[in-house]
PDB file of C-alpha atoms and ligand atoms in Angstrom:
ATOM      1  CA  MET A 589     -32.409  -7.638  -5.250  1.00 49.00           C
ATOM      2  CA  GLY A 590     -28.334  -7.420  -4.651  1.00 55.00           C
ATOM      3  CA  GLN A 591     -27.462  -4.622  -4.493  1.00 64.00           C
ATOM      4  CA  THR A 592     -24.273  -3.604  -6.033  1.00 71.00           C
ATOM      5  CA  LEU A 593     -21.902  -1.720  -5.511  1.00 72.00           C
ATOM      6  CA  PRO A 594     -20.365   1.655  -5.868  1.00 78.00           C
ATOM      7  CA  LYS A 595     -17.278   0.909  -8.295  1.00 84.00           C
ATOM      8  CA  PRO A 596     -14.290   2.804  -6.371  1.00 89.00           C
ATOM      9  CA  GLY A 597     -12.169   6.136  -8.989  1.00 96.00           C
ATOM     10  CA  LEU A 598      -8.187   7.211  -8.587  1.00 98.00           C
ATOM     11  CA  ARG A 599      -7.514   9.614  -8.830  1.00 97.00           C
ATOM     12  CA  PRO A 600      -4.159  11.588  -8.963  1.00 97.00           C
ATOM     13  CA  PHE A 601      -2.301  12.784  -5.131  1.00 98.00           C
ATOM     14  CA  LEU A 602      -2.357  17.062  -4.615  1.00 97.00           C
ATOM     15  CA  PRO A 603      -0.378  18.285  -1.807  1.00 96.00           C
ATOM     16  CA  ALA A 604      -4.354  19.881  -0.052  1.00 97.00           C
ATOM     17  CA  ASP A 605      -5.450  14.988   0.260  1.00 97.00           C
ATOM     18  CA  THR A 606      -2.082  14.748   3.302  1.00 98.00           C
ATOM     19  CA  PRO A 607      -3.976  15.168   6.321  1.00 98.00           C
ATOM     20  CA  VAL A 608      -6.884  12.371   5.272  1.00 98.00           C
ATOM     21  CA  LEU A 609      -4.034  10.031   4.193  1.00 98.00           C
ATOM     22  CA  ALA A 610      -2.579  10.267   7.748  1.00 98.00           C
ATOM     23  CA  ALA A 611      -5.825   9.811   8.442  1.00 98.00           C
ATOM     24  CA  ILE A 612      -6.464   6.568   6.110  1.00 98.00           C
ATOM     25  CA  PHE A 613      -2.748   5.063   7.307  1.00 98.00           C
ATOM     26  CA  ALA A 614      -3.099   5.127  11.025  1.00 98.00           C
ATOM     27  CA  ALA A 615      -6.669   3.901  11.188  1.00 98.00           C
ATOM     28  CA  SER A 616      -5.886   0.568   9.028  1.00 98.00           C
ATOM     29  CA  ILE A 617      -2.543   0.344  11.095  1.00 98.00           C
ATOM     30  CA  GLU A 618      -4.843   0.822  13.797  1.00 98.00           C
ATOM     31  CA  GLN A 619      -6.995  -1.352  13.190  1.00 98.00           C
ATOM     32  CA  LEU A 620      -6.247  -3.653  10.180  1.00 98.00           C
ATOM     33  CA  THR A 621      -2.995  -5.349  11.651  1.00 98.00           C
ATOM     34  CA  GLY A 622      -3.182  -6.003  15.229  1.00 98.00           C
ATOM     35  CA  ASP A 623      -3.479 -10.693  14.452  1.00 97.00           C
ATOM     36  CA  ASP A 624       0.564  -9.295  13.495  1.00 97.00           C
ATOM     37  CA  TYR A 625       1.647  -6.950  14.763  1.00 98.00           C
ATOM     38  CA  ASN A 626       1.287  -5.362  18.669  1.00 98.00           C
ATOM     39  CA  GLU A 627      -0.062  -2.788  19.969  1.00 98.00           C
ATOM     40  CA  ALA A 628       3.486  -1.276  19.878  1.00 98.00           C
ATOM     41  CA  GLN A 629       4.961  -1.936  16.898  1.00 98.00           C
ATOM     42  CA  GLN A 630       1.796  -0.481  15.512  1.00 98.00           C
ATOM     43  CA  GLU A 631       2.408   3.025  17.080  1.00 98.00           C
ATOM     44  CA  ALA A 632       5.375   2.910  16.021  1.00 98.00           C
ATOM     45  CA  TRP A 633       4.327   2.162  12.775  1.00 98.00           C
ATOM     46  CA  ALA A 634       1.275   4.840  12.568  1.00 98.00           C
ATOM     47  CA  SER A 635       4.126   7.368  14.119  1.00 97.00           C
ATOM     48  CA  ALA A 636       5.395   7.706  10.592  1.00 96.00           C
ATOM     49  CA  ALA A 637       2.287   9.982   9.639  1.00 97.00           C
ATOM     50  CA  ASP A 638       2.687  11.756  13.014  1.00 96.00           C
ATOM     51  CA  ASP A 639       4.407  14.745  11.600  1.00 96.00           C
ATOM     52  CA  GLU A 640       2.078  15.958   8.258  1.00 96.00           C
ATOM     53  CA  GLU A 641       4.970  18.412   6.478  1.00 97.00           C
ATOM     54  CA  GLN A 642       7.726  15.178   6.872  1.00 97.00           C
ATOM     55  CA  PHE A 643       4.923  12.485   5.764  1.00 98.00           C
ATOM     56  CA  GLY A 644       2.814  14.958   2.944  1.00 98.00           C
ATOM     57  CA  LYS A 645       7.005  15.267   1.052  1.00 97.00           C
ATOM     58  CA  ARG A 646       6.520  11.788   1.597  1.00 97.00           C
ATOM     59  CA  LEU A 647       3.561  10.377  -0.521  1.00 97.00           C
ATOM     60  CA  ALA A 648       4.555  13.701  -3.153  1.00 97.00           C
ATOM     61  CA  SER A 649       8.001  12.495  -3.927  1.00 96.00           C
ATOM     62  CA  GLY A 650       6.760   9.488  -5.063  1.00 94.00           C
ATOM     63  CA  LEU A 651       3.810   8.508  -8.235  1.00 97.00           C
ATOM     64  CA  THR A 652       0.737   8.723  -5.150  1.00 98.00           C
ATOM     65  CA  LEU A 653      -2.440   7.262  -6.458  1.00 98.00           C
ATOM     66  CA  ILE A 654      -5.872   7.593  -4.467  1.00 98.00           C
ATOM     67  CA  ALA A 655      -8.842   5.379  -4.868  1.00 98.00           C
ATOM     68  CA  THR A 656     -12.433   6.822  -4.037  1.00 97.00           C
ATOM     69  CA  LEU A 657     -15.622   6.099  -3.071  1.00 95.00           C
ATOM     70  CA  GLN A 658     -18.140   8.585  -3.350  1.00 91.00           C
ATOM     71  CA  ASN A 659     -15.602  11.398  -3.972  1.00 92.00           C
ATOM     72  CA  SER A 660     -13.993  10.253  -0.602  1.00 95.00           C
ATOM     73  CA  ALA A 661     -10.614   8.908  -0.021  1.00 97.00           C
ATOM     74  CA  VAL A 662     -10.824   5.287   1.395  1.00 98.00           C
ATOM     75  CA  GLY A 663      -6.689   4.044  -0.355  1.00 98.00           C
ATOM     76  CA  PHE A 664      -3.851   5.120  -1.725  1.00 98.00           C
ATOM     77  CA  ALA A 665      -1.319   3.736  -2.980  1.00 98.00           C
ATOM     78  CA  ALA A 666       3.104   5.463  -3.091  1.00 98.00           C
ATOM     79  CA  LEU A 667       5.939   4.771  -5.853  1.00 97.00           C
ATOM     80  CA  ARG A 668       8.932   5.100  -4.981  1.00 96.00           C
ATOM     81  CA  GLY A 669      11.651   5.767  -7.922  1.00 95.00           C
ATOM     82  CA  ALA A 670      11.132   3.366 -10.869  1.00 95.00           C
ATOM     83  CA  ASP A 671      10.405  -0.056  -9.000  1.00 96.00           C
ATOM     84  CA  HIS A 672       8.885  -0.226  -5.689  1.00 98.00           C
ATOM     85  CA  ILE A 673       6.159  -0.010  -3.756  1.00 98.00           C
ATOM     86  CA  ASP A 674       6.449   2.471  -0.982  1.00 97.00           C
ATOM     87  CA  MET A 675       2.977   1.893  -0.025  1.00 98.00           C
ATOM     88  CA  LEU A 676      -0.869   0.848  -0.180  1.00 98.00           C
ATOM     89  CA  TYR A 677      -3.078   1.222   2.872  1.00 98.00           C
ATOM     90  CA  VAL A 678      -6.477   1.717   2.927  1.00 98.00           C
ATOM     91  CA  HIS A 679      -9.375   2.553   5.406  1.00 98.00           C
ATOM     92  CA  PRO A 680     -10.719  -0.509   6.874  1.00 98.00           C
ATOM     93  CA  GLY A 681     -14.321   1.328   6.831  1.00 97.00           C
ATOM     94  CA  ALA A 682     -13.379   0.388   2.933  1.00 97.00           C
ATOM     95  CA  VAL A 683     -11.763  -2.936   3.185  1.00 97.00           C
ATOM     96  CA  GLY A 684     -12.923  -5.949   1.126  1.00 95.00           C
ATOM     97  CA  GLN A 685     -14.628  -4.224  -1.721  1.00 95.00           C
ATOM     98  CA  GLY A 686     -11.004  -4.224  -4.772  1.00 96.00           C
ATOM     99  CA  VAL A 687      -9.816  -1.138  -4.142  1.00 97.00           C
ATOM    100  CA  ALA A 688      -6.406  -2.156  -2.478  1.00 98.00           C
ATOM    101  CA  SER A 689      -6.603  -4.324  -5.752  1.00 97.00           C
ATOM    102  CA  MET A 690      -7.730  -1.144  -8.323  1.00 97.00           C
ATOM    103  CA  LEU A 691      -4.621   1.198  -6.450  1.00 98.00           C
ATOM    104  CA  CYS A 692      -2.006  -1.801  -6.828  1.00 98.00           C
ATOM    105  CA  GLU A 693      -3.726  -2.638 -10.578  1.00 97.00           C
ATOM    106  CA  ALA A 694      -2.704   0.315 -12.128  1.00 97.00           C
ATOM    107  CA  LEU A 695       0.266   1.323 -10.450  1.00 98.00           C
ATOM    108  CA  GLU A 696       1.617  -2.182 -12.193  1.00 98.00           C
ATOM    109  CA  LYS A 697       0.138  -0.810 -15.312  1.00 97.00           C
ATOM    110  CA  LEU A 698       2.046   2.802 -14.925  1.00 96.00           C
ATOM    111  CA  ALA A 699       5.179   0.927 -13.271  1.00 96.00           C
ATOM    112  CA  GLY A 700       5.157  -1.354 -16.505  1.00 96.00           C
ATOM    113  CA  GLY A 701       4.984   1.865 -18.896  1.00 94.00           C
ATOM    114  CA  ARG A 702       7.610   3.885 -17.616  1.00 93.00           C
ATOM    115  CA  GLY A 703       9.484   0.538 -18.553  1.00 95.00           C
ATOM    116  CA  ALA A 704       9.900  -1.327 -15.119  1.00 97.00           C
ATOM    117  CA  LYS A 705      10.303  -4.745 -15.855  1.00 97.00           C
ATOM    118  CA  SER A 706       9.293  -5.851 -12.168  1.00 97.00           C
ATOM    119  CA  LEU A 707       7.844  -4.281  -8.985  1.00 98.00           C
ATOM    120  CA  THR A 708       8.360  -4.652  -5.224  1.00 98.00           C
ATOM    121  CA  VAL A 709       7.214  -4.899  -1.885  1.00 98.00           C
ATOM    122  CA  ASP A 710       8.355  -4.948   1.550  1.00 98.00           C
ATOM    123  CA  ALA A 711       5.100  -6.311   2.764  1.00 98.00           C
ATOM    124  CA  SER A 712       3.348  -6.402   6.321  1.00 98.00           C
ATOM    125  CA  ASP A 713       3.051  -9.448   7.636  1.00 98.00           C
ATOM    126  CA  ASN A 714      -0.665  -8.067   6.984  1.00 96.00           C
ATOM    127  CA  ALA A 715      -0.883  -7.780   3.468  1.00 98.00           C
ATOM    128  CA  ARG A 716       1.251 -10.749   2.508  1.00 98.00           C
ATOM    129  CA  GLU A 717      -1.114 -12.427   1.231  1.00 98.00           C
ATOM    130  CA  PHE A 718      -2.724 -10.373  -0.575  1.00 98.00           C
ATOM    131  CA  PHE A 719       0.423  -9.824  -2.194  1.00 98.00           C
ATOM    132  CA  ALA A 720       0.937 -13.435  -3.099  1.00 98.00           C
ATOM    133  CA  MET A 721      -2.428 -13.449  -4.712  1.00 98.00           C
ATOM    134  CA  ARG A 722      -1.193 -10.793  -6.838  1.00 98.00           C
ATOM    135  CA  GLY A 723       1.264 -12.796  -7.978  1.00 97.00           C
ATOM    136  CA  TYR A 724       4.102 -11.406  -5.732  1.00 98.00           C
ATOM    137  CA  VAL A 725       6.796 -14.039  -4.886  1.00 98.00           C
ATOM    138  CA  ALA A 726       8.186 -14.064  -1.259  1.00 98.00           C
ATOM    139  CA  LYS A 727      12.533 -13.191  -1.236  1.00 98.00           C
ATOM    140  CA  GLN A 728      13.477 -12.050   1.801  1.00 98.00           C
ATOM    141  CA  ARG A 729      12.107 -12.307   5.745  1.00 98.00           C
ATOM    142  CA  ASN A 730      13.399  -7.824   6.696  1.00 98.00           C
ATOM    143  CA  SER A 731      13.817  -6.836  10.521  1.00 97.00           C
ATOM    144  CA  VAL A 732      13.522  -2.954  10.112  1.00 96.00           C
ATOM    145  CA  THR A 733      13.361  -1.113  13.145  1.00 97.00           C
ATOM    146  CA  VAL A 734       9.948   2.101  13.478  1.00 95.00           C
ATOM    147  CA  ASN A 735      10.467   4.754  15.744  1.00 93.00           C
ATOM    148  CA  GLY A 736      12.307   2.289  18.188  1.00 95.00           C
ATOM    149  CA  GLU A 737      10.721  -1.114  18.047  1.00 97.00           C
ATOM    150  CA  TRP A 738      11.740  -3.999  15.220  1.00 97.00           C
ATOM    151  CA  LEU A 739       9.467  -4.628  12.873  1.00 97.00           C
ATOM    152  CA  VAL A 740       9.518  -7.954   9.938  1.00 98.00           C
ATOM    153  CA  ASN A 741       7.769  -8.106   7.384  1.00 98.00           C
ATOM    154  CA  THR A 742       9.155  -9.321   3.644  1.00 98.00           C
ATOM    155  CA  THR A 743      10.893  -8.509   0.318  1.00 98.00           C
ATOM    156  CA  MET A 744       8.742  -9.536  -2.572  1.00 98.00           C
ATOM    157  CA  GLN A 745       8.329  -8.874  -6.328  1.00 98.00           C
ATOM    158  CA  LYS A 746       6.458  -9.809  -8.952  1.00 98.00           C
ATOM    159  CA  THR A 747       7.389  -9.948 -12.425  1.00 97.00           C
ATOM    160  CA  LEU A 748       5.514  -7.219 -14.746  1.00 96.00           C
ATOM    161  CA  ALA A 749       3.699  -8.590 -18.093  1.00 84.00           C
ATOM    162  CA  GLY A 750       5.685  -5.150 -19.841  1.00 65.00           C
ATOM    163  CA  GLY A 751       9.007  -6.902 -18.350  1.00 51.00           C
ATOM    164  CA  ALA A 752       8.743  -9.970 -21.032  1.00 46.00           C
ATOM    165  CA  SER A 753      11.427  -9.703 -23.874  1.00 44.00           C
ATOM    166  CA  PRO A 754      11.847  -8.746 -26.440  1.00 44.00           C
ATOM    167  CA  GLY A 755      10.582 -11.195 -29.419  1.00 40.00           C
ATOM    168  CA  GLY A 756       7.256 -11.426 -28.414  1.00 39.00           C
ATOM    169  CA  ALA A 757       6.881 -14.706 -25.992  1.00 40.00           C
ATOM    170  CA  THR A 758       4.082 -15.047 -24.593  1.00 42.00           C
TER     171      THR A 758
HETATM  172  C1  COA B1519      -3.434  -5.444   2.483  1.00 71.19           C
HETATM  173  C2  COA B1519      -5.146  -3.729   1.887  1.00 71.19           C
HETATM  174  C3  COA B1519      -4.198  -3.654   1.420  1.00 71.19           C
HETATM  175  C4  COA B1519      -6.051  -5.313   1.215  1.00 71.19           C
HETATM  176  O1  COA B1519      -7.604  -3.946   1.305  1.00 71.19           O
HETATM  177  P1  COA B1519      -8.208  -4.605   0.332  1.00 71.19           P
HETATM  178  O2  COA B1519      -8.715  -3.519  -0.628  1.00 71.19           O
HETATM  179  O3  COA B1519      -9.106  -5.152   1.065  1.00 71.19           O
HETATM  180  O4  COA B1519      -7.904  -5.420  -0.540  1.00 71.19           O
HETATM  181  P2  COA B1519      -8.895  -5.867  -1.691  1.00 71.19           P
HETATM  182  O5  COA B1519     -10.246  -6.344  -1.558  1.00 71.19           O
HETATM  183  O6  COA B1519      -8.502  -5.204  -3.344  1.00 71.19           O
HETATM  184  O7  COA B1519      -8.106  -8.136  -2.147  1.00 71.19           O
HETATM  185  C5  COA B1519      -7.843  -7.947  -3.002  1.00 71.19           C
HETATM  186  C6  COA B1519      -7.575 -10.074  -2.399  1.00 71.19           C
HETATM  187  O8  COA B1519      -6.940  -9.652  -1.612  1.00 71.19           O
HETATM  188  C7  COA B1519      -7.731 -10.934  -0.800  1.00 71.19           C
HETATM  189  N1  COA B1519      -7.208 -10.220   0.979  1.00 71.19           N
HETATM  190  C8  COA B1519      -7.124  -8.466   1.369  1.00 71.19           C
HETATM  191  N2  COA B1519      -6.769  -7.710   2.688  1.00 71.19           N
HETATM  192  C9  COA B1519      -6.221  -9.624   2.603  1.00 71.19           C
HETATM  193  C10 COA B1519      -5.282  -9.411   4.329  1.00 71.19           C
HETATM  194  N3  COA B1519      -4.729  -9.248   4.786  1.00 71.19           N
HETATM  195  N4  COA B1519      -5.014 -10.986   4.103  1.00 71.19           N
HETATM  196  C11 COA B1519      -5.508 -11.723   2.995  1.00 71.19           C
HETATM  197  N5  COA B1519      -6.446 -11.750   1.880  1.00 71.19           N
HETATM  198  C12 COA B1519      -6.677 -10.626   1.466  1.00 71.19           C
HETATM  199  C13 COA B1519      -9.259 -10.605  -0.849  1.00 71.19           C
HETATM  200  O9  COA B1519     -10.254 -11.295  -0.066  1.00 71.19           O
HETATM  201  C14 COA B1519      -9.148 -10.673  -2.333  1.00 71.19           C
HETATM  202  O10 COA B1519      -9.229 -11.773  -2.614  1.00 71.19           O
HETATM  203  P3  COA B1519     -10.729 -11.779  -3.519  1.00 71.19           P
HETATM  204  O11 COA B1519      -9.946 -11.461  -4.689  1.00 71.19           O
HETATM  205  O12 COA B1519     -10.548 -13.543  -3.623  1.00 71.19           O
HETATM  206  O13 COA B1519     -11.133 -11.460  -2.322  1.00 71.19           O
HETATM  207  C15 COA B1519      -5.703  -3.698   3.542  1.00 71.19           C
HETATM  208  O14 COA B1519      -6.063  -4.522   4.644  1.00 71.19           O
HETATM  209  C16 COA B1519      -4.442  -2.590   4.680  1.00 71.19           C
HETATM  210  O15 COA B1519      -4.400  -1.423   4.429  1.00 71.19           O
HETATM  211  N6  COA B1519      -3.656  -3.453   5.561  1.00 71.19           N
HETATM  212  C17 COA B1519      -3.749  -2.578   6.525  1.00 71.19           C
HETATM  213  C18 COA B1519      -2.353  -2.005   5.908  1.00 71.19           C
HETATM  214  C19 COA B1519      -0.684  -2.474   5.028  1.00 71.19           C
HETATM  215  O16 COA B1519      -0.761  -3.709   5.821  1.00 71.19           O
HETATM  216  N7  COA B1519      -0.256  -2.473   4.437  1.00 71.19           N
HETATM  217  C20 COA B1519       0.218  -2.142   3.632  1.00 71.19           C
HETATM  218  C21 COA B1519       1.722  -1.912   3.774  1.00 71.19           C
HETATM  219  S1  COA B1519       2.805  -2.953   2.414  1.00 71.19           S
END
């Protein structure tokens, strides 16, 4: 008999979550992005969470949601402003279970409910396929410097269903 995997839960970020989310951020970059970024790039990228106070401010400045499995945080996503996904990270031990999909769907609903017509994300090469599968379309390639290292990502955009023009086209 097959076993059903526990369904992930969702809750808002609290400042006390910062150390756990910093650990998920670093582990996710270190263990999941090695096919697309070299070690120096991964270290530079992960260093954004070294200063926990700063990282906590970044998490608190937007709308940050946490995914949980059996009450433990396993991933998070943050919306910056009205319509930009700033962060989406899942712990390596919890990938492939729909955690990122659930987080992304929640951000899309919340942003749409607040009136956003579309969402953008600067997707890592690792996450590009994930976003493409969710209907995000590549707009431009970017090279950005992070802590002295050049990293590439792709700005992608998705039109939200709630952003349809008034008049009721389906
Ligand atoms: C990309 C990431 C967020 C996906 O998390 P996840 O919880 O494993 O994603 P899900 O389980 O919801 O996957 C949903 C679908 O996307 C696919 N998918 C997920 N990650 C993928 C990847 N890296 N490449 C190709 N497809 C991927 C899954 O196979 C799944 O497809 P299915 O519905 O046909 O089974 C996770 O791998 C991660 O944290 N990566 C490192 C950090 C990163 O790059 N973050 C993005 C910054 S913009």
